[in-house]
PDB file of C-alpha atoms in Angstrom:
ATOM      1  CA  MET Q   1       1.798 -50.364 -33.846  1.00 43.00           C
ATOM      2  CA  ARG Q   2       3.036 -53.849 -34.355  1.00 41.00           C
ATOM      3  CA  LEU Q   3       3.319 -54.878 -30.594  1.00 41.00           C
ATOM      4  CA  ASN Q   4      -0.145 -53.800 -30.136  1.00 42.00           C
ATOM      5  CA  HIS Q   5      -1.148 -55.693 -33.277  1.00 42.00           C
ATOM      6  CA  VAL Q   6       0.438 -59.079 -31.544  1.00 38.00           C
ATOM      7  CA  LEU Q   7      -1.244 -58.018 -28.460  1.00 38.00           C
ATOM      8  CA  GLY Q   8      -4.597 -57.774 -29.613  1.00 42.00           C
ATOM      9  CA  LYS Q   9      -4.112 -60.496 -31.955  1.00 41.00           C
ATOM     10  CA  ARG Q  10      -2.606 -63.173 -29.758  1.00 41.00           C
ATOM     11  CA  GLY Q  11      -3.326 -62.302 -26.166  1.00 42.00           C
ATOM     12  CA  LEU Q  12      -0.572 -63.634 -25.046  1.00 39.00           C
ATOM     13  CA  ILE Q  13       1.867 -60.806 -24.035  1.00 44.00           C
ATOM     14  CA  THR Q  14       0.781 -58.065 -21.500  1.00 45.00           C
ATOM     15  CA  ALA Q  15       2.598 -54.927 -20.634  1.00 44.00           C
ATOM     16  CA  GLY Q  16       3.278 -56.331 -17.166  1.00 48.00           C
ATOM     17  CA  ALA Q  17       4.711 -59.415 -18.372  1.00 45.00           C
ATOM     18  CA  ILE Q  18       7.283 -57.220 -20.570  1.00 42.00           C
ATOM     19  CA  SER Q  19       7.994 -55.154 -17.615  1.00 46.00           C
ATOM     20  CA  LEU Q  20       9.123 -58.132 -15.819  1.00 44.00           C
ATOM     21  CA  ALA Q  21      10.822 -59.758 -18.692  1.00 44.00           C
ATOM     22  CA  LEU Q  22      12.787 -56.152 -18.731  1.00 44.00           C
ATOM     23  CA  ALA Q  23      13.431 -56.122 -15.224  1.00 46.00           C
ATOM     24  CA  ALA Q  24      14.869 -59.914 -14.933  1.00 46.00           C
ATOM     25  CA  VAL Q  25      17.453 -59.012 -18.072  1.00 41.00           C
ATOM     26  CA  LEU Q  26      18.171 -55.847 -16.516  1.00 42.00           C
ATOM     27  CA  ALA Q  27      19.109 -57.911 -12.986  1.00 45.00           C
ATOM     28  CA  GLN Q  28      21.179 -60.479 -14.954  1.00 49.00           C
ATOM     29  CA  ALA Q  29      22.834 -57.744 -16.872  1.00 42.00           C
ATOM     30  CA  ARG Q  30      23.782 -56.175 -13.062  1.00 44.00           C
ATOM     31  CA  GLN Q  31      24.975 -59.527 -11.956  1.00 47.00           C
ATOM     32  CA  ALA Q  32      27.203 -60.424 -15.184  1.00 43.00           C
ATOM     33  CA  SER Q  33      28.703 -56.893 -14.937  1.00 42.00           C
ATOM     34  CA  GLN Q  34      30.484 -58.227 -11.976  1.00 51.00           C
ATOM     35  CA  ARG Q  35      31.614 -61.573 -12.999  1.00 52.00           C
ATOM     36  CA  PRO Q  36      35.177 -61.919 -13.324  1.00 51.00           C
ATOM     37  CA  GLU Q  37      36.741 -63.510 -16.128  1.00 49.00           C
ATOM     38  CA  PRO Q  38      38.355 -66.912 -15.912  1.00 47.00           C
ATOM     39  CA  ILE Q  39      42.100 -66.550 -15.884  1.00 48.00           C
ATOM     40  CA  GLU Q  40      44.148 -69.253 -17.103  1.00 51.00           C
ATOM     41  CA  PRO Q  41      47.847 -68.190 -15.547  1.00 49.00           C
ATOM     42  CA  ARG Q  42      50.437 -68.559 -18.673  1.00 56.00           C
ATOM     43  CA  ALA Q  43      51.566 -72.368 -17.867  1.00 57.00           C
ATOM     44  CA  ALA Q  44      54.481 -73.705 -19.147  1.00 63.00           C
ATOM     45  CA  ASP Q  45      52.894 -77.163 -19.530  1.00 63.00           C
ATOM     46  CA  LEU Q  46      50.847 -75.891 -22.402  1.00 59.00           C
ATOM     47  CA  ILE Q  47      52.777 -76.671 -25.824  1.00 60.00           C
ATOM     48  CA  THR Q  48      54.290 -73.753 -27.484  1.00 58.00           C
ATOM     49  CA  PRO Q  49      52.589 -72.815 -31.142  1.00 55.00           C
ATOM     50  CA  GLN Q  50      56.130 -73.186 -32.384  1.00 52.00           C
ATOM     51  CA  VAL Q  51      56.462 -77.076 -30.980  1.00 50.00           C
ATOM     52  CA  ARG Q  52      52.808 -77.488 -32.369  1.00 53.00           C
ATOM     53  CA  ARG Q  53      53.893 -76.267 -35.997  1.00 51.00           C
ATOM     54  CA  GLY Q  54      56.843 -78.528 -35.688  1.00 49.00           C
ATOM     55  CA  LEU Q  55      55.207 -81.723 -34.421  1.00 47.00           C
ATOM     56  CA  THR Q  56      52.700 -80.982 -37.680  1.00 48.00           C
ATOM     57  CA  MET Q  57      55.666 -81.524 -40.148  1.00 44.00           C
ATOM     58  CA  ALA Q  58      57.596 -84.154 -38.123  1.00 44.00           C
ATOM     59  CA  LYS Q  59      59.044 -86.874 -39.771  1.00 44.00           C
ATOM     60  CA  ARG Q  60      59.046 -90.776 -39.051  1.00 43.00           C
ATOM     61  CA  ILE Q  61      62.083 -91.645 -36.768  1.00 41.00           C
ATOM     62  CA  SER Q  62      63.926 -94.946 -37.884  1.00 44.00           C
ATOM     63  CA  PRO Q  63      65.902 -96.920 -35.260  1.00 45.00           C
ATOM     64  CA  ALA Q  64      68.992 -95.760 -36.444  1.00 46.00           C
ATOM     65  CA  ALA Q  65      68.446 -92.269 -35.895  1.00 46.00           C
ATOM     66  CA  ALA Q  66      66.428 -92.436 -32.528  1.00 45.00           C
ATOM     67  CA  ASP Q  67      69.765 -90.974 -30.492  1.00 58.00           C
ATOM     68  CA  ALA Q  68      69.811 -87.744 -32.767  1.00 81.00           C
ATOM     69  CA  VAL Q  69      66.041 -86.659 -32.587  1.00 86.00           C
ATOM     70  CA  THR Q  70      65.013 -82.937 -33.119  1.00 88.00           C
ATOM     71  CA  VAL Q  71      62.325 -80.825 -31.588  1.00 83.00           C
ATOM     72  CA  GLU Q  72      60.707 -81.035 -34.926  1.00 82.00           C
ATOM     73  CA  ASP Q  73      60.689 -84.811 -34.143  1.00 85.00           C
ATOM     74  CA  VAL Q  74      59.717 -85.255 -30.982  1.00 82.00           C
ATOM     75  CA  GLY Q  75      58.350 -81.875 -29.678  1.00 80.00           C
ATOM     76  CA  ASP Q  76      60.882 -82.515 -26.472  1.00 83.00           C
ATOM     77  CA  ALA Q  77      64.178 -83.607 -27.701  1.00 84.00           C
ATOM     78  CA  ASP Q  78      66.377 -82.474 -24.335  1.00 86.00           C
ATOM     79  CA  SER Q  79      64.166 -85.463 -22.374  1.00 86.00           C
ATOM     80  CA  PHE Q  80      63.930 -88.017 -25.173  1.00 87.00           C
ATOM     81  CA  GLY Q  81      64.796 -91.167 -23.982  1.00 84.00           C
ATOM     82  CA  ARG Q  82      65.358 -90.629 -20.606  1.00 87.00           C
ATOM     83  CA  ASN Q  83      64.344 -92.392 -17.422  1.00 90.00           C
ATOM     84  CA  LEU Q  84      61.570 -90.631 -15.252  1.00 90.00           C
ATOM     85  CA  ARG Q  85      62.957 -89.500 -11.894  1.00 94.00           C
ATOM     86  CA  TRP Q  86      60.841 -89.327  -8.565  1.00 96.00           C
ATOM     87  CA  LEU Q  87      61.223 -85.673  -7.134  1.00 96.00           C
ATOM     88  CA  GLY Q  88      58.986 -85.283  -4.314  1.00 95.00           C
ATOM     89  CA  VAL Q  89      55.644 -84.659  -3.194  1.00 96.00           C
ATOM     90  CA  ALA Q  90      53.474 -81.842  -1.474  1.00 96.00           C
ATOM     91  CA  GLN Q  91      50.199 -81.021  -0.467  1.00 96.00           C
ATOM     92  CA  LEU Q  92      48.471 -77.548  -0.402  1.00 95.00           C
ATOM     93  CA  ASP Q  93      45.439 -77.195   2.161  1.00 96.00           C
ATOM     94  CA  ALA Q  94      43.631 -74.149   2.289  1.00 96.00           C
ATOM     95  CA  ALA Q  95      40.040 -73.200   3.185  1.00 96.00           C
ATOM     96  CA  LEU Q  96      37.261 -70.139   3.261  1.00 96.00           C
ATOM     97  CA  GLY Q  97      34.809 -69.994   5.688  1.00 94.00           C
ATOM     98  CA  THR Q  98      32.927 -67.326   7.734  1.00 92.00           C
ATOM     99  CA  ASP Q  99      35.295 -68.154  10.775  1.00 92.00           C
ATOM    100  CA  CYS Q 100      38.903 -69.266  10.589  1.00 92.00           C
ATOM    101  CA  ALA Q 101      39.032 -69.582  14.471  1.00 90.00           C
ATOM    102  CA  ALA Q 102      39.545 -73.217  14.330  1.00 85.00           C
ATOM    103  CA  TRP Q 103      42.257 -73.217  11.729  1.00 84.00           C
ATOM    104  CA  THR Q 104      45.614 -73.590  13.079  1.00 80.00           C
ATOM    105  CA  GLU Q 105      47.375 -73.394  10.006  1.00 80.00           C
ATOM    106  CA  PRO Q 106      48.222 -70.479   7.172  1.00 83.00           C
ATOM    107  CA  GLY Q 107      45.949 -70.768   4.441  1.00 92.00           C
ATOM    108  CA  CYS Q 108      42.289 -69.985   5.728  1.00 95.00           C
ATOM    109  CA  GLN Q 109      40.519 -66.702   4.805  1.00 95.00           C
ATOM    110  CA  VAL Q 110      37.312 -65.261   6.067  1.00 94.00           C
ATOM    111  CA  ILE Q 111      34.363 -64.815   3.802  1.00 94.00           C
ATOM    112  CA  THR Q 112      30.955 -62.930   3.649  1.00 91.00           C
ATOM    113  CA  PRO Q 113      28.120 -65.142   2.305  1.00 88.00           C
ATOM    114  CA  GLY Q 114      26.630 -63.382  -0.453  1.00 89.00           C
ATOM    115  CA  ALA Q 115      29.405 -60.881  -1.105  1.00 91.00           C
ATOM    116  CA  PHE Q 116      32.135 -61.490  -3.644  1.00 94.00           C
ATOM    117  CA  THR Q 117      35.537 -62.360  -2.554  1.00 94.00           C
ATOM    118  CA  SER Q 118      38.938 -62.873  -3.816  1.00 95.00           C
ATOM    119  CA  PHE Q 119      41.560 -64.865  -2.130  1.00 96.00           C
ATOM    120  CA  ASN Q 120      45.234 -65.077  -2.717  1.00 96.00           C
ATOM    121  CA  PHE Q 121      47.374 -67.883  -0.691  1.00 96.00           C
ATOM    122  CA  THR Q 122      51.274 -68.056  -1.525  1.00 96.00           C
ATOM    123  CA  ASP Q 123      53.727 -70.478   0.052  1.00 96.00           C
ATOM    124  CA  LEU Q 124      51.286 -73.063   1.302  1.00 96.00           C
ATOM    125  CA  ALA Q 125      53.486 -76.069   0.584  1.00 96.00           C
ATOM    126  CA  ARG Q 126      56.909 -76.243  -0.875  1.00 97.00           C
ATOM    127  CA  VAL Q 127      59.803 -78.768  -2.431  1.00 97.00           C
ATOM    128  CA  ARG Q 128      63.105 -78.004  -2.482  1.00 98.00           C
ATOM    129  CA  LEU Q 129      65.152 -79.788  -5.165  1.00 97.00           C
ATOM    130  CA  PRO Q 130      69.106 -80.170  -4.788  1.00 97.00           C
ATOM    131  CA  ALA Q 131      71.372 -79.220  -7.648  1.00 97.00           C
ATOM    132  CA  ARG Q 132      71.199 -81.536 -10.352  1.00 97.00           C
ATOM    133  CA  ALA Q 133      67.808 -83.535  -9.529  1.00 97.00           C
ATOM    134  CA  THR Q 134      66.902 -83.555 -12.993  1.00 96.00           C
ATOM    135  CA  LYS Q 135      68.379 -82.596 -16.370  1.00 95.00           C
ATOM    136  CA  SER Q 136      66.562 -80.816 -18.402  1.00 94.00           C
ATOM    137  CA  LEU Q 137      62.464 -81.076 -17.164  1.00 95.00           C
ATOM    138  CA  LEU Q 138      60.360 -80.706 -14.085  1.00 96.00           C
ATOM    139  CA  CYS Q 139      56.920 -82.072 -14.285  1.00 94.00           C
ATOM    140  CA  HIS Q 140      53.751 -82.098 -11.830  1.00 93.00           C
ATOM    141  CA  TRP Q 141      50.815 -84.729 -11.431  1.00 93.00           C
ATOM    142  CA  VAL Q 142      48.433 -82.630  -9.535  1.00 92.00           C
ATOM    143  CA  SER Q 143      45.083 -83.733  -7.819  1.00 92.00           C
ATOM    144  CA  PRO Q 144      42.660 -81.389  -6.876  1.00 93.00           C
ATOM    145  CA  LEU Q 145      40.062 -81.732  -4.381  1.00 94.00           C
ATOM    146  CA  VAL Q 146      37.750 -79.454  -3.693  1.00 96.00           C
ATOM    147  CA  THR Q 147      34.696 -79.315  -1.507  1.00 96.00           C
ATOM    148  CA  VAL Q 148      32.442 -75.990  -1.762  1.00 96.00           C
ATOM    149  CA  SER Q 149      28.939 -75.019  -0.180  1.00 96.00           C
ATOM    150  CA  TYR Q 150      26.636 -72.430  -2.268  1.00 96.00           C
ATOM    151  CA  GLU Q 151      23.819 -70.498  -0.771  1.00 96.00           C
ATOM    152  CA  ASN Q 152      21.061 -67.885  -2.369  1.00 95.00           C
ATOM    153  CA  ALA Q 153      19.707 -66.555   0.721  1.00 94.00           C
ATOM    154  CA  THR Q 154      18.024 -63.664  -1.175  1.00 93.00           C
ATOM    155  CA  ALA Q 155      14.428 -63.469  -2.474  1.00 94.00           C
ATOM    156  CA  SER Q 156      15.947 -63.617  -6.073  1.00 94.00           C
ATOM    157  CA  PRO Q 157      17.743 -65.897  -8.523  1.00 95.00           C
ATOM    158  CA  VAL Q 158      21.296 -65.192  -8.593  1.00 95.00           C
ATOM    159  CA  ASN Q 159      24.439 -66.999 -10.195  1.00 95.00           C
ATOM    160  CA  ALA Q 160      26.913 -68.191  -7.375  1.00 95.00           C
ATOM    161  CA  LEU Q 161      30.669 -68.915  -8.637  1.00 94.00           C
ATOM    162  CA  LEU Q 162      33.762 -70.386  -7.842  1.00 95.00           C
ATOM    163  CA  ARG Q 163      37.109 -69.476  -9.375  1.00 95.00           C
ATOM    164  CA  TYR Q 164      40.344 -70.713  -8.504  1.00 94.00           C
ATOM    165  CA  SER Q 165      43.689 -70.805  -9.876  1.00 93.00           C
ATOM    166  CA  PRO Q 166      46.640 -73.125  -8.729  1.00 94.00           C
ATOM    167  CA  THR Q 167      50.355 -71.806  -9.272  1.00 94.00           C
ATOM    168  CA  LEU Q 168      54.087 -72.440  -8.399  1.00 96.00           C
ATOM    169  CA  THR Q 169      56.755 -69.949  -7.760  1.00 97.00           C
ATOM    170  CA  ILE Q 170      60.156 -71.187  -8.917  1.00 97.00           C
ATOM    171  CA  GLU Q 171      63.348 -70.090  -7.361  1.00 98.00           C
ATOM    172  CA  ASN Q 172      66.671 -70.724  -8.519  1.00 98.00           C
ATOM    173  CA  GLU Q 173      69.986 -68.567  -8.109  1.00 98.00           C
ATOM    174  CA  VAL Q 174      70.270 -68.506 -12.082  1.00 97.00           C
ATOM    175  CA  LEU Q 175      67.316 -66.064 -11.791  1.00 97.00           C
ATOM    176  CA  ASN Q 176      69.439 -63.601  -9.541  1.00 97.00           C
ATOM    177  CA  ASP Q 177      71.164 -62.125 -12.838  1.00 96.00           C
ATOM    178  CA  PRO Q 178      69.901 -58.364 -13.051  1.00 95.00           C
ATOM    179  CA  ALA Q 179      70.329 -58.778 -17.068  1.00 95.00           C
ATOM    180  CA  LEU Q 180      67.885 -61.388 -17.124  1.00 96.00           C
ATOM    181  CA  ILE Q 181      64.411 -59.645 -17.513  1.00 95.00           C
ATOM    182  CA  ASN Q 182      61.261 -61.513 -17.220  1.00 95.00           C
ATOM    183  CA  PRO Q 183      59.010 -61.256 -20.159  1.00 93.00           C
ATOM    184  CA  MET Q 184      55.600 -61.791 -17.968  1.00 89.00           C
ATOM    185  CA  THR Q 185      56.616 -58.461 -15.972  1.00 91.00           C
ATOM    186  CA  GLY Q 186      58.903 -56.540 -17.623  1.00 94.00           C
ATOM    187  CA  LEU Q 187      61.033 -56.539 -14.646  1.00 96.00           C
ATOM    188  CA  PRO Q 188      64.200 -58.434 -13.307  1.00 97.00           C
ATOM    189  CA  PHE Q 189      63.290 -61.968 -12.109  1.00 96.00           C
ATOM    190  CA  GLY Q 190      64.729 -61.409  -8.768  1.00 96.00           C
ATOM    191  CA  GLY Q 191      65.623 -64.997  -8.233  1.00 97.00           C
ATOM    192  CA  ARG Q 192      61.823 -66.441  -8.952  1.00 97.00           C
ATOM    193  CA  LEU Q 193      59.294 -66.811 -11.634  1.00 96.00           C
ATOM    194  CA  GLU Q 194      55.813 -68.073 -10.962  1.00 95.00           C
ATOM    195  CA  THR Q 195      54.058 -70.435 -13.623  1.00 92.00           C
ATOM    196  CA  GLY Q 196      50.563 -71.655 -13.852  1.00 86.00           C
ATOM    197  CA  LEU Q 197      49.247 -74.903 -13.643  1.00 83.00           C
ATOM    198  CA  THR Q 198      46.640 -76.380 -16.296  1.00 75.00           C
ATOM    199  CA  SER Q 199      44.324 -77.021 -13.300  1.00 78.00           C
ATOM    200  CA  SER Q 200      42.608 -73.749 -13.366  1.00 84.00           C
ATOM    201  CA  GLU Q 201      38.535 -74.055 -13.007  1.00 89.00           C
ATOM    202  CA  PHE Q 202      35.321 -72.044 -13.231  1.00 90.00           C
ATOM    203  CA  TYR Q 203      32.429 -72.654 -12.207  1.00 90.00           C
ATOM    204  CA  GLU Q 204      29.200 -70.633 -12.497  1.00 93.00           C
ATOM    205  CA  VAL Q 205      25.724 -72.012 -10.502  1.00 93.00           C
ATOM    206  CA  PRO Q 206      22.443 -70.578 -11.103  1.00 95.00           C
ATOM    207  CA  LEU Q 207      20.744 -70.729  -7.527  1.00 95.00           C
ATOM    208  CA  ALA Q 208      16.854 -70.052  -7.095  1.00 96.00           C
ATOM    209  CA  PRO Q 209      16.046 -68.336  -3.905  1.00 95.00           C
ATOM    210  CA  GLY Q 210      16.520 -70.392  -0.592  1.00 93.00           C
ATOM    211  CA  THR Q 211      18.787 -72.882  -2.683  1.00 94.00           C
ATOM    212  CA  GLN Q 212      21.628 -74.233  -0.399  1.00 94.00           C
ATOM    213  CA  PHE Q 213      23.850 -77.451  -1.175  1.00 93.00           C
ATOM    214  CA  THR Q 214      27.205 -78.584  -1.209  1.00 95.00           C
ATOM    215  CA  GLN Q 215      29.616 -80.097  -3.719  1.00 93.00           C
ATOM    216  CA  ARG Q 216      32.885 -81.816  -4.238  1.00 93.00           C
ATOM    217  CA  SER Q 217      34.769 -82.681  -7.157  1.00 90.00           C
ATOM    218  CA  ARG Q 218      37.731 -84.510  -7.806  1.00 88.00           C
ATOM    219  CA  ASP Q 219      40.047 -84.312 -10.909  1.00 84.00           C
ATOM    220  CA  SER Q 220      43.453 -84.578 -11.913  1.00 86.00           C
ATOM    221  CA  ALA Q 221      46.137 -82.986 -14.328  1.00 85.00           C
ATOM    222  CA  VAL Q 222      49.305 -84.738 -15.557  1.00 87.00           C
ATOM    223  CA  CYS Q 223      52.454 -83.282 -17.152  1.00 87.00           C
ATOM    224  CA  ILE Q 224      52.587 -82.426 -20.535  1.00 87.00           C
ATOM    225  CA  ALA Q 225      55.377 -80.147 -21.400  1.00 86.00           C
ATOM    226  CA  GLY Q 226      56.131 -79.626 -17.671  1.00 89.00           C
ATOM    227  CA  PHE Q 227      55.684 -76.588 -15.322  1.00 92.00           C
ATOM    228  CA  LEU Q 228      59.234 -75.891 -16.287  1.00 94.00           C
ATOM    229  CA  SER Q 229      61.699 -77.130 -18.979  1.00 94.00           C
ATOM    230  CA  LYS Q 230      65.114 -76.161 -20.333  1.00 94.00           C
ATOM    231  CA  ARG Q 231      63.034 -75.389 -24.081  1.00 92.00           C
ATOM    232  CA  ALA Q 232      60.644 -73.318 -22.132  1.00 92.00           C
ATOM    233  CA  LEU Q 233      63.470 -71.456 -20.243  1.00 95.00           C
ATOM    234  CA  VAL Q 234      64.850 -70.667 -23.335  1.00 94.00           C
ATOM    235  CA  ASP Q 235      61.862 -69.731 -25.529  1.00 92.00           C
ATOM    236  CA  ASN Q 236      59.460 -68.322 -23.275  1.00 92.00           C
ATOM    237  CA  TYR Q 237      61.663 -66.826 -19.990  1.00 94.00           C
ATOM    238  CA  GLY Q 238      64.694 -65.633 -22.483  1.00 94.00           C
ATOM    239  CA  LEU Q 239      67.718 -67.520 -20.702  1.00 96.00           C
ATOM    240  CA  SER Q 240      70.352 -68.917 -22.963  1.00 96.00           C
ATOM    241  CA  ASP Q 241      71.224 -72.167 -23.671  1.00 95.00           C
ATOM    242  CA  ALA Q 242      74.330 -71.963 -21.013  1.00 96.00           C
ATOM    243  CA  GLN Q 243      72.001 -70.267 -18.189  1.00 97.00           C
ATOM    244  CA  ALA Q 244      69.068 -72.969 -19.252  1.00 96.00           C
ATOM    245  CA  THR Q 245      71.619 -75.753 -18.511  1.00 96.00           C
ATOM    246  CA  ALA Q 246      73.275 -74.035 -15.301  1.00 97.00           C
ATOM    247  CA  PHE Q 247      69.371 -73.687 -13.705  1.00 97.00           C
ATOM    248  CA  PHE Q 248      69.176 -77.244 -13.691  1.00 97.00           C
ATOM    249  CA  GLN Q 249      72.583 -77.760 -11.965  1.00 97.00           C
ATOM    250  CA  ARG Q 250      71.534 -75.570  -9.119  1.00 97.00           C
ATOM    251  CA  GLU Q 251      68.948 -75.874  -6.194  1.00 98.00           C
ATOM    252  CA  THR Q 252      65.409 -75.262  -6.822  1.00 98.00           C
ATOM    253  CA  MET Q 253      62.668 -74.352  -4.761  1.00 98.00           C
ATOM    254  CA  VAL Q 254      59.192 -75.040  -5.677  1.00 97.00           C
ATOM    255  CA  ARG Q 255      56.258 -73.126  -3.756  1.00 97.00           C
ATOM    256  CA  MET Q 256      52.471 -73.974  -4.290  1.00 97.00           C
ATOM    257  CA  ASN Q 257      50.011 -71.059  -4.446  1.00 97.00           C
ATOM    258  CA  LEU Q 258      46.537 -70.785  -4.948  1.00 96.00           C
ATOM    259  CA  SER Q 259      44.272 -67.190  -5.794  1.00 96.00           C
ATOM    260  CA  GLY Q 260      40.678 -67.123  -7.067  1.00 96.00           C
ATOM    261  CA  ALA Q 261      37.293 -65.621  -6.062  1.00 96.00           C
ATOM    262  CA  VAL Q 262      33.851 -66.473  -4.718  1.00 96.00           C
ATOM    263  CA  ASN Q 263      30.547 -65.376  -4.535  1.00 96.00           C
ATOM    264  CA  HIS Q 264      27.485 -66.890  -2.806  1.00 96.00           C
ATOM    265  CA  VAL Q 265      29.645 -69.476  -1.128  1.00 96.00           C
ATOM    266  CA  THR Q 266      29.386 -70.131   2.552  1.00 95.00           C
ATOM    267  CA  ASP Q 267      32.754 -72.179   2.833  1.00 94.00           C
ATOM    268  CA  ALA Q 268      34.978 -74.121   0.748  1.00 96.00           C
ATOM    269  CA  SER Q 269      38.160 -76.323   1.333  1.00 95.00           C
ATOM    270  CA  PHE Q 270      40.798 -76.850  -1.463  1.00 96.00           C
ATOM    271  CA  ILE Q 271      43.547 -79.872  -1.200  1.00 95.00           C
ATOM    272  CA  PHE Q 272      46.165 -80.173  -3.793  1.00 95.00           C
ATOM    273  CA  GLY Q 273      48.088 -82.958  -4.021  1.00 95.00           C
ATOM    274  CA  LEU Q 274      51.552 -82.390  -5.945  1.00 95.00           C
ATOM    275  CA  ARG Q 275      53.996 -85.187  -7.336  1.00 96.00           C
ATOM    276  CA  ILE Q 276      57.027 -83.627  -9.002  1.00 96.00           C
ATOM    277  CA  ILE Q 277      58.962 -85.846 -11.666  1.00 95.00           C
ATOM    278  CA  GLY Q 278      61.834 -84.843 -13.839  1.00 95.00           C
ATOM    279  CA  ASP Q 279      64.506 -86.552 -16.444  1.00 94.00           C
TER     280      ASP Q 279
END
């Protein structure tokens, strides 16, 4: 009765318009149900809640006490006052497209435009660090250069998407101990662990029918807590202090990976430059 009153009084809403609006809402809901949730892998580079609480209560450091700082003072007492060490550089290259015939290296995946496709590239670049390359910290500077072409070849509006997450696989013989359990998986480390970088991105782009365009983005992320540290090995991964110390006294392999998903994308290219630094 109220709807009839509005129709009669305003003369602005018709049954046909209501049907079209409902159809649009239902179509959007169907598309939203296929939308993957953006995933940020657990990254050691994020400061832990315990450290954040300690920093809020930190006292002022006098010059005389600078050589005896605590986690509560500076957040990372292990690396405090040490010089930066340049430890290596690597570059990950990957591509998505309708044809990978011209791609001579690993790192290309065929996708179908207009269809949701996930991808997962592993070990596309690596840095081998000798024993004692760093004392307590592995940090990163990472610069993603991403080029993506979106296309809506349908007669209806769509939401295109691009999601990607770079990760690092860290291999070290200290992690071969079968008694060490990875709290992220509930299983023994088996000589390796995987950590995220705070460089994950999620783009959702509304496209009108027949729309096609290419977009390039360039960004950089620099080290905060580091992609791996002595403190993270103890607090996040359950190693003892002695095991965490031994970790940095052994050779370490760092491998670069990239995973994600696309929809209504015709092609994309990913270039990730990685610089590793330590203390």
